[in-house]
Coordinates of C-alpha atoms in Angstrom, one line a residue:
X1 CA 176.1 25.6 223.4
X2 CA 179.6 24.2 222.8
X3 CA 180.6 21.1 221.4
X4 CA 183.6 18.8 222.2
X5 CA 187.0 18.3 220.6
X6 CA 187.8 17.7 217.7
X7 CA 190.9 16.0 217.4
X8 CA 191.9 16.8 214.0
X9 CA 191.7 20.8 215.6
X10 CA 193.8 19.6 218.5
X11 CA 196.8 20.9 217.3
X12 CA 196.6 23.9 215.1
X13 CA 193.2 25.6 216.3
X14 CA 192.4 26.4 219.7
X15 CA 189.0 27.2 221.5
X16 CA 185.6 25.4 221.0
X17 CA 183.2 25.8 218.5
X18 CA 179.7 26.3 219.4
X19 CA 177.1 23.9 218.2
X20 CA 175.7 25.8 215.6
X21 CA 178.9 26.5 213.6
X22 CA 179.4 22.5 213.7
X23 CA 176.1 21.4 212.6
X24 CA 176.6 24.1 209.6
X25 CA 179.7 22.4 208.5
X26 CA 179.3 18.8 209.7
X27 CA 178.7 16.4 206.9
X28 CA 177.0 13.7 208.9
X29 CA 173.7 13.3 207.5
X30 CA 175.3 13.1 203.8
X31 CA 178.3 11.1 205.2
X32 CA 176.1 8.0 206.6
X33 CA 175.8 6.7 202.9
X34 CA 179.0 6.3 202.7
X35 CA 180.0 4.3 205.8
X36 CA 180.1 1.1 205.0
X37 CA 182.4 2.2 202.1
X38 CA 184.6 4.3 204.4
X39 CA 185.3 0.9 206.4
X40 CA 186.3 -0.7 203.5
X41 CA 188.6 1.7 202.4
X42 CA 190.0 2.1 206.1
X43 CA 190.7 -1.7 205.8
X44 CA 192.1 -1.6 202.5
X45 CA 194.6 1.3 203.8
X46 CA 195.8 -0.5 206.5
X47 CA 196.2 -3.9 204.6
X48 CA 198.3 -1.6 202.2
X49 CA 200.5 0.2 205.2
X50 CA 201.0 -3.4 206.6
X51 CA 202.5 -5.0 203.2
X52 CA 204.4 -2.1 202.5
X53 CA 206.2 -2.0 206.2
X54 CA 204.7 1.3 207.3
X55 CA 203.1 0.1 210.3
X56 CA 203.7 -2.6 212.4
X57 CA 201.2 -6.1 212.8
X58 CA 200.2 -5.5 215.6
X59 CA 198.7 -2.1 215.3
X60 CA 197.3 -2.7 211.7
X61 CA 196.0 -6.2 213.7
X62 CA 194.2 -3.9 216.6
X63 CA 192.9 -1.6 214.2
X64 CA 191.5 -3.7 211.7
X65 CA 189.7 -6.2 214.4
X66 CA 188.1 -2.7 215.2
X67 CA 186.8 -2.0 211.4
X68 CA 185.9 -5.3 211.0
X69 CA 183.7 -5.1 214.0
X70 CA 182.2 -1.9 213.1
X71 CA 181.3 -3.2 210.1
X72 CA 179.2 -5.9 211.4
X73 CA 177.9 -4.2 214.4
X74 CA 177.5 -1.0 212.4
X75 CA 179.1 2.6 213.1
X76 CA 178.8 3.8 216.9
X77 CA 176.2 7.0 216.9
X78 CA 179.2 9.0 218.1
X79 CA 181.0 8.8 214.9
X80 CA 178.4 11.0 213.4
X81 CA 178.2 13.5 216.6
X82 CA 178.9 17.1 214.7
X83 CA 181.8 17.4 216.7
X84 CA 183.9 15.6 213.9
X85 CA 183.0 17.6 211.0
X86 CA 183.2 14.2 208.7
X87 CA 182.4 10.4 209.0
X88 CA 186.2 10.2 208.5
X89 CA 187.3 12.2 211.5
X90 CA 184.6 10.2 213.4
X91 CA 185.8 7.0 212.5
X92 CA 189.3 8.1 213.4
X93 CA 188.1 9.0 216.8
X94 CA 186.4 6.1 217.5
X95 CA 189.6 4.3 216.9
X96 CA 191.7 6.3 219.3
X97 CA 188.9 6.1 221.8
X98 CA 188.8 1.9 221.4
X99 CA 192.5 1.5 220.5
X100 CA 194.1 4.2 221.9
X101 CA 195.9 7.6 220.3
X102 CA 199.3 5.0 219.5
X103 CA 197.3 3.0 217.5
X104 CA 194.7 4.6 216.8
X105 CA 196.7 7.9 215.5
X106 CA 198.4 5.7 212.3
X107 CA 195.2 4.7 210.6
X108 CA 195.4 7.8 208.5
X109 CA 199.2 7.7 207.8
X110 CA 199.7 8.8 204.3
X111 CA 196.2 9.9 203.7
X112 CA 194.2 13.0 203.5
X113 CA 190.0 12.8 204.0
X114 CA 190.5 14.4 200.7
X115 CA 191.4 11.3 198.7
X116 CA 189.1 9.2 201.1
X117 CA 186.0 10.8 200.9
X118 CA 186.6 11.1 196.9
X119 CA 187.3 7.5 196.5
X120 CA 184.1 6.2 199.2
X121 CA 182.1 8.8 196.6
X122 CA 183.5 6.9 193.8
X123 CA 182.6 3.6 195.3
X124 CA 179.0 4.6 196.8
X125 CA 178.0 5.9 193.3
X126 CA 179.2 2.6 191.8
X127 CA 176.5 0.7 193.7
X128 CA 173.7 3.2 193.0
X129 CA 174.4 3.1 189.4
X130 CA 174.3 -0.7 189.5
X131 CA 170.8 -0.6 191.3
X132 CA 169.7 1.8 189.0
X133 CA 171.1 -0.4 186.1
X134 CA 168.6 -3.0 187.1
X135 CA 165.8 -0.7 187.5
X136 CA 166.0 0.2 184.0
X137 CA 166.4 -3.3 183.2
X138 CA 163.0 -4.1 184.4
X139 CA 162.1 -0.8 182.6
X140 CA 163.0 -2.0 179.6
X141 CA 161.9 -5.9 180.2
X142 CA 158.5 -4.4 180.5
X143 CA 158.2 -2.2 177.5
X144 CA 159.4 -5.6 175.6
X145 CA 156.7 -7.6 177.1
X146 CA 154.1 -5.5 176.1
X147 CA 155.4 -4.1 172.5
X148 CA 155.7 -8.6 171.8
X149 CA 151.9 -8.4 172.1
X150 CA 151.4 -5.4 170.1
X151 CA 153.4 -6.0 166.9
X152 CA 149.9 -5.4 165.2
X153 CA 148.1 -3.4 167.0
X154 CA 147.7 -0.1 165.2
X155 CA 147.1 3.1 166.8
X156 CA 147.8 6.8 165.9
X157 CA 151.5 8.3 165.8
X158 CA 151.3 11.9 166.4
X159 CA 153.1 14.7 165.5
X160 CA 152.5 18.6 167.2
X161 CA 150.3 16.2 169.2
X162 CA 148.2 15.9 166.5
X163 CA 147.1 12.9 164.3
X164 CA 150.2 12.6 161.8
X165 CA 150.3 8.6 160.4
X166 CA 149.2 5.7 161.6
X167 CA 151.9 2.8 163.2
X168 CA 151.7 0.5 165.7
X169 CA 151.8 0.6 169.4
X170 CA 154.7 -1.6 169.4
X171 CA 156.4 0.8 167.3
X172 CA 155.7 3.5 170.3
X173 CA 156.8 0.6 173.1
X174 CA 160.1 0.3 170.9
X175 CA 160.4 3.6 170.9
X176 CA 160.6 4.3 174.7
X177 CA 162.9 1.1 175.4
X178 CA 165.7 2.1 172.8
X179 CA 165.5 5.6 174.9
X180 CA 165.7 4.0 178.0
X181 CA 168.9 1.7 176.7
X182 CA 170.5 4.6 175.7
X183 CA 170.2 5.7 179.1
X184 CA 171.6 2.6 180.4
X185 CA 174.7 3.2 178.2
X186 CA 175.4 6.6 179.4
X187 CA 175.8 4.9 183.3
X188 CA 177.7 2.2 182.4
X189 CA 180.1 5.1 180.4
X190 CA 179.7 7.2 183.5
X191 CA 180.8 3.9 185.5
X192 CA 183.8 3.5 183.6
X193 CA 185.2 6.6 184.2
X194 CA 184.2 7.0 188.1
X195 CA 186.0 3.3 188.6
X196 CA 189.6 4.5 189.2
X197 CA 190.9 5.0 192.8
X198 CA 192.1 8.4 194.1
X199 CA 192.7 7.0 197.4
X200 CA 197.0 8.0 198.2
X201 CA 196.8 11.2 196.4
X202 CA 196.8 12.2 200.1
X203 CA 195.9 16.2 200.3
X204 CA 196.4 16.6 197.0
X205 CA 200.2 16.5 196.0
X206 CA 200.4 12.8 197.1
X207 CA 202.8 11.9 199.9
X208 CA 206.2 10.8 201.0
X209 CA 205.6 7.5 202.0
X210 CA 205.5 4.6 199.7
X211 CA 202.2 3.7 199.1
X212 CA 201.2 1.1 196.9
X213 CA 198.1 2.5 195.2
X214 CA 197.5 -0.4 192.7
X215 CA 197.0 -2.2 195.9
X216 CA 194.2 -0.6 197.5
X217 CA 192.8 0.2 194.2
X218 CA 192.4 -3.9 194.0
X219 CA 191.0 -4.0 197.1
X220 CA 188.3 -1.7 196.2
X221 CA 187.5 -3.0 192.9
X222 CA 188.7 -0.7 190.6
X223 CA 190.2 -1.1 187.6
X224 CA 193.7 1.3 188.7
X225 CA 194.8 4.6 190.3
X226 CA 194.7 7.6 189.0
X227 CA 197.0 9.1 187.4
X228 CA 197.0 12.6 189.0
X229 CA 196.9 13.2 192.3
X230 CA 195.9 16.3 192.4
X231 CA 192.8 15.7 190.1
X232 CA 192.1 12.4 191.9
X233 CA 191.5 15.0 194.8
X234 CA 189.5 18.2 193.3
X235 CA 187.5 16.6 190.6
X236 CA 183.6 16.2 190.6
X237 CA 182.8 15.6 187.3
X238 CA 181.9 12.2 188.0
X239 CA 179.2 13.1 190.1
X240 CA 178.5 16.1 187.4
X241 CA 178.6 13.5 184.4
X242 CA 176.2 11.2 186.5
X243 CA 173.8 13.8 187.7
X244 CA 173.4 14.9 183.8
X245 CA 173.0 11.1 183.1
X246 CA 170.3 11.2 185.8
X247 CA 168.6 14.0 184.7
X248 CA 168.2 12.9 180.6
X249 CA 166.8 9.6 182.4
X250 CA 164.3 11.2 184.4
X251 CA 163.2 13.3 181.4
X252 CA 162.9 10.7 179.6
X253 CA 160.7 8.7 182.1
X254 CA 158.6 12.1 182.8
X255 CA 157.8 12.1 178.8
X256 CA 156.4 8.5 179.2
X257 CA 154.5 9.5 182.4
X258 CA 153.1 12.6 180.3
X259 CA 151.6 10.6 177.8
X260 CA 150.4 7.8 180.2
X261 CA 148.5 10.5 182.0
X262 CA 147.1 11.8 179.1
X263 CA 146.1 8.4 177.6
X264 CA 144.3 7.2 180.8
X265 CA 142.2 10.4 180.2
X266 CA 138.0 10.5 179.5
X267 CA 139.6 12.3 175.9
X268 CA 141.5 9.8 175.0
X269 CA 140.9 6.1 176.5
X270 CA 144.3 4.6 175.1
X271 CA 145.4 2.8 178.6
X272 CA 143.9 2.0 181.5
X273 CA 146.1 1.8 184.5
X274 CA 146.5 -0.8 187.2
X275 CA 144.5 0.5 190.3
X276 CA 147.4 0.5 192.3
X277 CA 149.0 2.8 190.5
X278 CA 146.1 5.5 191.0
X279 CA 144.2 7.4 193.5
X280 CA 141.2 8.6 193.6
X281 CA 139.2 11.6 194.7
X282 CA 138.1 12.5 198.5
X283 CA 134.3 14.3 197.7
X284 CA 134.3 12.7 194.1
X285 CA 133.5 9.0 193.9
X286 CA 134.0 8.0 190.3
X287 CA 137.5 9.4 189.9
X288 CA 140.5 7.2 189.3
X289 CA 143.6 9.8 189.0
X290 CA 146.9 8.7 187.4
X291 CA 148.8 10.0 190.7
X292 CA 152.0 7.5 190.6
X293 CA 152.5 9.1 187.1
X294 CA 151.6 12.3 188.1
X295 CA 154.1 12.6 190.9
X296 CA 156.8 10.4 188.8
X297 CA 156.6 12.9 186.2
X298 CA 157.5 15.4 188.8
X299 CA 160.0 14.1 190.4
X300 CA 162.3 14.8 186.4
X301 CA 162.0 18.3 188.1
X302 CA 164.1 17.0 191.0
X303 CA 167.1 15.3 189.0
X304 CA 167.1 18.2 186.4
X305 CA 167.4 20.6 189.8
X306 CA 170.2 18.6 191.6
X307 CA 171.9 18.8 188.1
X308 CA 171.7 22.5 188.2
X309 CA 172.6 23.3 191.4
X310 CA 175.7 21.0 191.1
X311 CA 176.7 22.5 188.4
X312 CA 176.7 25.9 189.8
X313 CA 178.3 24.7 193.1
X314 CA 181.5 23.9 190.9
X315 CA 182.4 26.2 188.1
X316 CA 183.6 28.6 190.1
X317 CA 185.7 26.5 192.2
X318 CA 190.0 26.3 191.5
X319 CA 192.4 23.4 191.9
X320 CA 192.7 21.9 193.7
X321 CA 189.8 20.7 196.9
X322 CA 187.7 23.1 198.5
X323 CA 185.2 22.7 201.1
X324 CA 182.4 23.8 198.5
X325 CA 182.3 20.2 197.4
X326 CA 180.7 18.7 200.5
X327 CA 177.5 20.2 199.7
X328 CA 177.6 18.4 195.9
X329 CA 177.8 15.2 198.1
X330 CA 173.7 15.5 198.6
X331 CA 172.7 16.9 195.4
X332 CA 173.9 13.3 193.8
X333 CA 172.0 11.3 196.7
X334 CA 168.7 13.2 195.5
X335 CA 168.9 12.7 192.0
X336 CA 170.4 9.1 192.7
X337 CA 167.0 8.2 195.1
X338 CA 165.0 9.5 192.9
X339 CA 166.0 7.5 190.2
X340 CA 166.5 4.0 192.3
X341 CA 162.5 4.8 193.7
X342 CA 160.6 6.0 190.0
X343 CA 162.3 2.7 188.0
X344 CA 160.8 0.3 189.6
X345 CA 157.3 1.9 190.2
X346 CA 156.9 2.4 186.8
X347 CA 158.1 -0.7 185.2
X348 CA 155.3 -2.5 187.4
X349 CA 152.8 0.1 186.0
X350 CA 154.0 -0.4 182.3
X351 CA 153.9 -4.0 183.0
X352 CA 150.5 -4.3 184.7
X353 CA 149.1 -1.2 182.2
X354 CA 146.0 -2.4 179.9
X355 CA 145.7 -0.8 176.3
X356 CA 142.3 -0.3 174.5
X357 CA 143.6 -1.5 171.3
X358 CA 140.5 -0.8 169.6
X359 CA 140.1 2.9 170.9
X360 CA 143.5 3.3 168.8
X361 CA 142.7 1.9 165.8
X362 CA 139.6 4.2 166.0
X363 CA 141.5 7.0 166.0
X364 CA 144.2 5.7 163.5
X365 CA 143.1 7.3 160.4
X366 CA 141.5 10.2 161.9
X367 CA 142.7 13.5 160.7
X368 CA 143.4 12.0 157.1
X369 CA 146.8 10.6 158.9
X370 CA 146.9 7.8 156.4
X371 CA 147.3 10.7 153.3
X372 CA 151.1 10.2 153.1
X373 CA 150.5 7.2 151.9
X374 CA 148.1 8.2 149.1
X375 CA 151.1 10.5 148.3
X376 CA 153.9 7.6 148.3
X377 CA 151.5 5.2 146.3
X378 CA 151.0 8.1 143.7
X379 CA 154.7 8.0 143.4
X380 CA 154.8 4.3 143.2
X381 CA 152.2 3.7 140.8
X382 CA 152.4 6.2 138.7
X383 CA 155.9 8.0 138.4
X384 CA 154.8 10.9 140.0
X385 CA 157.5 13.3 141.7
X386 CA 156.6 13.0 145.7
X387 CA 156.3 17.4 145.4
X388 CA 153.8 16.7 142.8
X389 CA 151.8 13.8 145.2
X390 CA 152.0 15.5 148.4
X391 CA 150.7 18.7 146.8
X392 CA 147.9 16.9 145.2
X393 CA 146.9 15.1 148.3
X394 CA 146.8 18.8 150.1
X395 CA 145.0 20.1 147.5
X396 CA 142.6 17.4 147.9
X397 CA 142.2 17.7 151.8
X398 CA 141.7 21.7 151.5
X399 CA 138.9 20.8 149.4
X400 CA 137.3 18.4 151.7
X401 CA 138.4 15.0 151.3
X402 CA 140.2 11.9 149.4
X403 CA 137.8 10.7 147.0
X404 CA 138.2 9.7 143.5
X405 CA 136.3 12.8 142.5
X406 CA 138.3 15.1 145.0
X407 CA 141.6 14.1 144.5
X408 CA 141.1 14.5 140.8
X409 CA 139.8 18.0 140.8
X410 CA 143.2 18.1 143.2
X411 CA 145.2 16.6 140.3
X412 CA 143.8 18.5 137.8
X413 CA 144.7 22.1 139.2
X414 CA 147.9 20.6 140.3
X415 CA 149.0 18.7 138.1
X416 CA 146.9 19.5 135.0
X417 CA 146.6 15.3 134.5
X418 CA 143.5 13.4 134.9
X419 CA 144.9 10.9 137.3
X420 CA 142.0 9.0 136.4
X421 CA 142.9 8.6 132.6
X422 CA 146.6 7.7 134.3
X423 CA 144.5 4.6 136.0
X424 CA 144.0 5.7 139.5
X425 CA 140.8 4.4 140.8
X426 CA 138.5 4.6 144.1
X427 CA 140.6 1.2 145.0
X428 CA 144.0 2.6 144.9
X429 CA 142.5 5.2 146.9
X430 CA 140.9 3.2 149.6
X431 CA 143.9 0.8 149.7
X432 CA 146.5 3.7 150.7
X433 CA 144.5 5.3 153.2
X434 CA 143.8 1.7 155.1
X435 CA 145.8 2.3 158.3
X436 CA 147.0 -1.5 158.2
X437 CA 147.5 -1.8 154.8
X438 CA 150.2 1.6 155.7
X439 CA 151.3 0.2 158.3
X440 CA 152.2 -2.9 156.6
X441 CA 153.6 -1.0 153.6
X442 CA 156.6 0.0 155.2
X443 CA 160.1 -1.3 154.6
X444 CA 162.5 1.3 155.8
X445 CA 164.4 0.0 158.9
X446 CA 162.9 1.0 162.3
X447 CA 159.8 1.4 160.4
X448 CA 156.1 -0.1 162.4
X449 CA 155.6 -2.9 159.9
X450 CA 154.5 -5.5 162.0
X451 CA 157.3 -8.1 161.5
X452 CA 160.0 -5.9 161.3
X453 CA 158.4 -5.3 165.0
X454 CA 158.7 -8.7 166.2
X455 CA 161.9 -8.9 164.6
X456 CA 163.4 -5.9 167.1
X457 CA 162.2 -6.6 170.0
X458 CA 164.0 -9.5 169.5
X459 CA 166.9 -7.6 169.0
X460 CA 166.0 -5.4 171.7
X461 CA 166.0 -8.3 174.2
X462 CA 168.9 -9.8 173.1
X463 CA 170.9 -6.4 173.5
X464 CA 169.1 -6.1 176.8
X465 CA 170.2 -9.5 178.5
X466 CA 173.7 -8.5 177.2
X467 CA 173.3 -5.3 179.4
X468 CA 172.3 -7.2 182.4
X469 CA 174.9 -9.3 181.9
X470 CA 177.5 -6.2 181.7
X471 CA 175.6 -4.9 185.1
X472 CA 176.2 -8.4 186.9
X473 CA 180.2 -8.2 185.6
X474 CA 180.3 -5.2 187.4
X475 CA 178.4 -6.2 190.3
X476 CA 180.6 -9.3 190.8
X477 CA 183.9 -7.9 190.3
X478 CA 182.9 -5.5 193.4
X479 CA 182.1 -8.5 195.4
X480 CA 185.3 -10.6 194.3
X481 CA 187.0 -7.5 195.7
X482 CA 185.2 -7.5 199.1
X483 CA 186.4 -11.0 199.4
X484 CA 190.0 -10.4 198.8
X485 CA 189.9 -7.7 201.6
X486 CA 188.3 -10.4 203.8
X487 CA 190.6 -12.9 202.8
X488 CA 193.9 -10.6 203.5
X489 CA 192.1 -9.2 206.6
X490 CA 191.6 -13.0 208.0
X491 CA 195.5 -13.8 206.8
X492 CA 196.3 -10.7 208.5
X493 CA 194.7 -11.0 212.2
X494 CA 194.9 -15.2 212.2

């Protein structure tokens, strides 16, 4: 079966090509992501052609009535037919069907769907990050919310997953949202780079006509042109450097799933999750399965595989575009929906999550976790080198526990003291291995003690509303610059 014509083909190719060739090289399916953003950048083309005299009012008056309409009617099905082997070819055909080929024909004076489809990229990827920006918000919001009820709740800190020393589950909360902040910095670098306009670097080497590309860099809300035509055109790191972004987010959130699955568990009892967060079995009735963290933890597989695969699409690819670089396009959309669709989810189930705070302080001194501290209180009270201490303590676990009597048969062929003629009693003893009293002992910044705990989430939330506010700066200047298109457009066509 053959398709129709294609009039970008019209002049230099001849013949048909069959249906199956143009479905393998159409972009449609990727492309309708990007619409709305190629109608913006259509208007903000012609609004810059019109001020710089390079087409006439009437025709830039025609053609962007016609955008303006497809924008609030939405995008003709044709457009997307494989025939046109881009939204941007469709788009232009649309116009010369509507307008005619006069008018029609110099929408794309000046321009290449090289810089166009780079810059509606640029400009899609800028509203996912924001929405993801907000999902990690919550994220975080939730974490907080818990870890301010927590501040004293002690629980087991593991190393090797095993028991290592006791802290506090706020001090694990805390954990997670400083890693999930950090991952909200890395987007809004990522943002900062992807916000400069390729859009008149034409095929690659720019163009004759005088284009004013501060202009429709305005228009589009970002912060200038590039500087390079030729990278404006063939570079994808962008979409790289926010795939990677994506994927250390996604691990991240798949180490958190991990351990809420393994918490939840008959072993362990730490958290029990919100029923609609779980499943449970079809032939056994008492089962309640973690499946939302189950399949979120999966899904790091996805963004780490998008990453991958992106990556291998371009190193082999020279200066300056090639057609390789459409299939990139849906690679970011994965990782980029699977990101917007996990945040969310599991900032609810963080939020709505119960924790058996006494199953953790059962386990908190299991293991003889609380022996470093018989070691540091060794070296407080008594002088002793922390080598010396930690030995000693070791000693006195091989020979089967931290009594008085133990740990000074442990001093003795240690240290060859009697720690009890140095004053150390069954007190000191049971003092430093009370998980609280550890707990509390801390001072070293980031440490659990409990009000050093209260004391950063604070912090944590303050530097969190500062991050929504930077999100919602962002978010507004794109808006300010939708209006000024509407505004010119309405100036334009009065």
């Amino acid at each position: 079966m053959m398709t129709g014509t294609d009039q970008i083909r019209k002049g230099r190719l001849g013949g048909d090509r069959s249906t199956a060739v143009a479905e393998f090289l159409s972009s449609a399916s990727a492309d309708r992501r990007i619409a709305y953003c190629d109608l913006r950048v259509d208007m903000a083309h012609i609004l810059m052609l019109a001020k710089q005299n390079l087409i006439d009012p009437t025709s830039a008056k025609t053609l962007l009535s016609h955008l303006h309409r497809y924008m609030n009617e939405g995008l003709p099905e044709t457009v997307f037919d494989p025939t046109h082997e881009d939204i941007h070819a469709g788009i232009e055909a649309q116009l010369i069907a509507d307008c005619g080929a006069d008018v029609g024909g110099r929408m794309h004076l000046g321009r290449s769907r090289n810089d166009e489809v780079a810059t509606c990229l640029r400009m899609q990827t800028r509203l996912d990050i924001l929405e993801i920006l907000d999902g990690i918000a919550a994220l975080r919001r939730s974490l907080l919310n818990q870890a301010a009820q927590h501040t004293r709740s002690i629980m087991p800190g593991f190393t090797h997953f095993q028991h290592a020393q006791p802290t506090t589950l706020a001090h694990y909360l805390l954990a997670y949202e400083a890693v999930f902040a950090r991952d909200a910095g890395r987007l809004f670098d990522a943002y900062t780079r992807l916000n400069v306009s390729p859009l008149g670097s034409a095929a690659f080497a720019g163009t004759g006509f005088a284009l004013d590309r501060e202009a429709t860099a305005a228009y589009l809300g970002f912060t200038s042109a590039m500087t390079n035509s030729m990278d404006g055109v063939a570079s994808r790191d962008f979409m790289l450097e926010v795939l990677a972004a994506l994927s250390i987010l996604m691990t991240n959130v798949s180490r958190l799933c991990e351990e809420l699955v393994l918490w939840s568990s008959a072993f362990i009892r730490f958290v029990e999750l919100d029923d609609a967060y779980c499943s449970t079995s079809s032939i056994m009735p008492q089962k309640k399965n973690p499946d939302t963290a189950e399949i979120m933890r999966s899904k790091s597989g996805v963004a780490s595989g998008e990453l991958i695969a992106g990556i291998t699409l371009m190193k082999g690819l020279p200066m300056s575009y090639n057609r390789d670089m459409q299939d990139l396009t849906p690679h970011l959309w994965r990782s980029l929906d699977t990101a917007e669709a996990s945040l969310p989810i599991l900032a609810g189930m963080i939020q709505t999550a119960s924790f058996n705070t006494g199953r953790m302080a059962e386990e908190s001194d299991r293991g003889n976790a609380t022996a470093t501290e018989l070691a540091d209180m060794m070296v407080r009270e008594f002088g002793m080198p922390f080598r010396t201490a930690h030995n000693i303590v070791g000693r006195a676990v091989k020979l089967g526990g931290l009594s008085i009597d133990i740990v000074e048969k442990a001093g003795m062929e240690i240290y060859g003291t009697s720690l009890k003629e140095m004053g150390l009693t069954q007190k000191h003893i049971d003092r430093a291995l009370s998980p609280s009293e550890m707990v509390a002992a801390k001072q070293s910044a980031g440490a659990p003690n409990p009000d050093m705990m209260a004391a950063a989430a604070e912090t944590a939330g303050t530097l969190l509303a500062r991050d929504e506010e930077r999100a919602e700066t962002l978010r507004s200047a794109l808006f300010r610059a939708d209006d000024t298109i509407k505004t010119d457009y309405m100036r334009l066509t009065a």
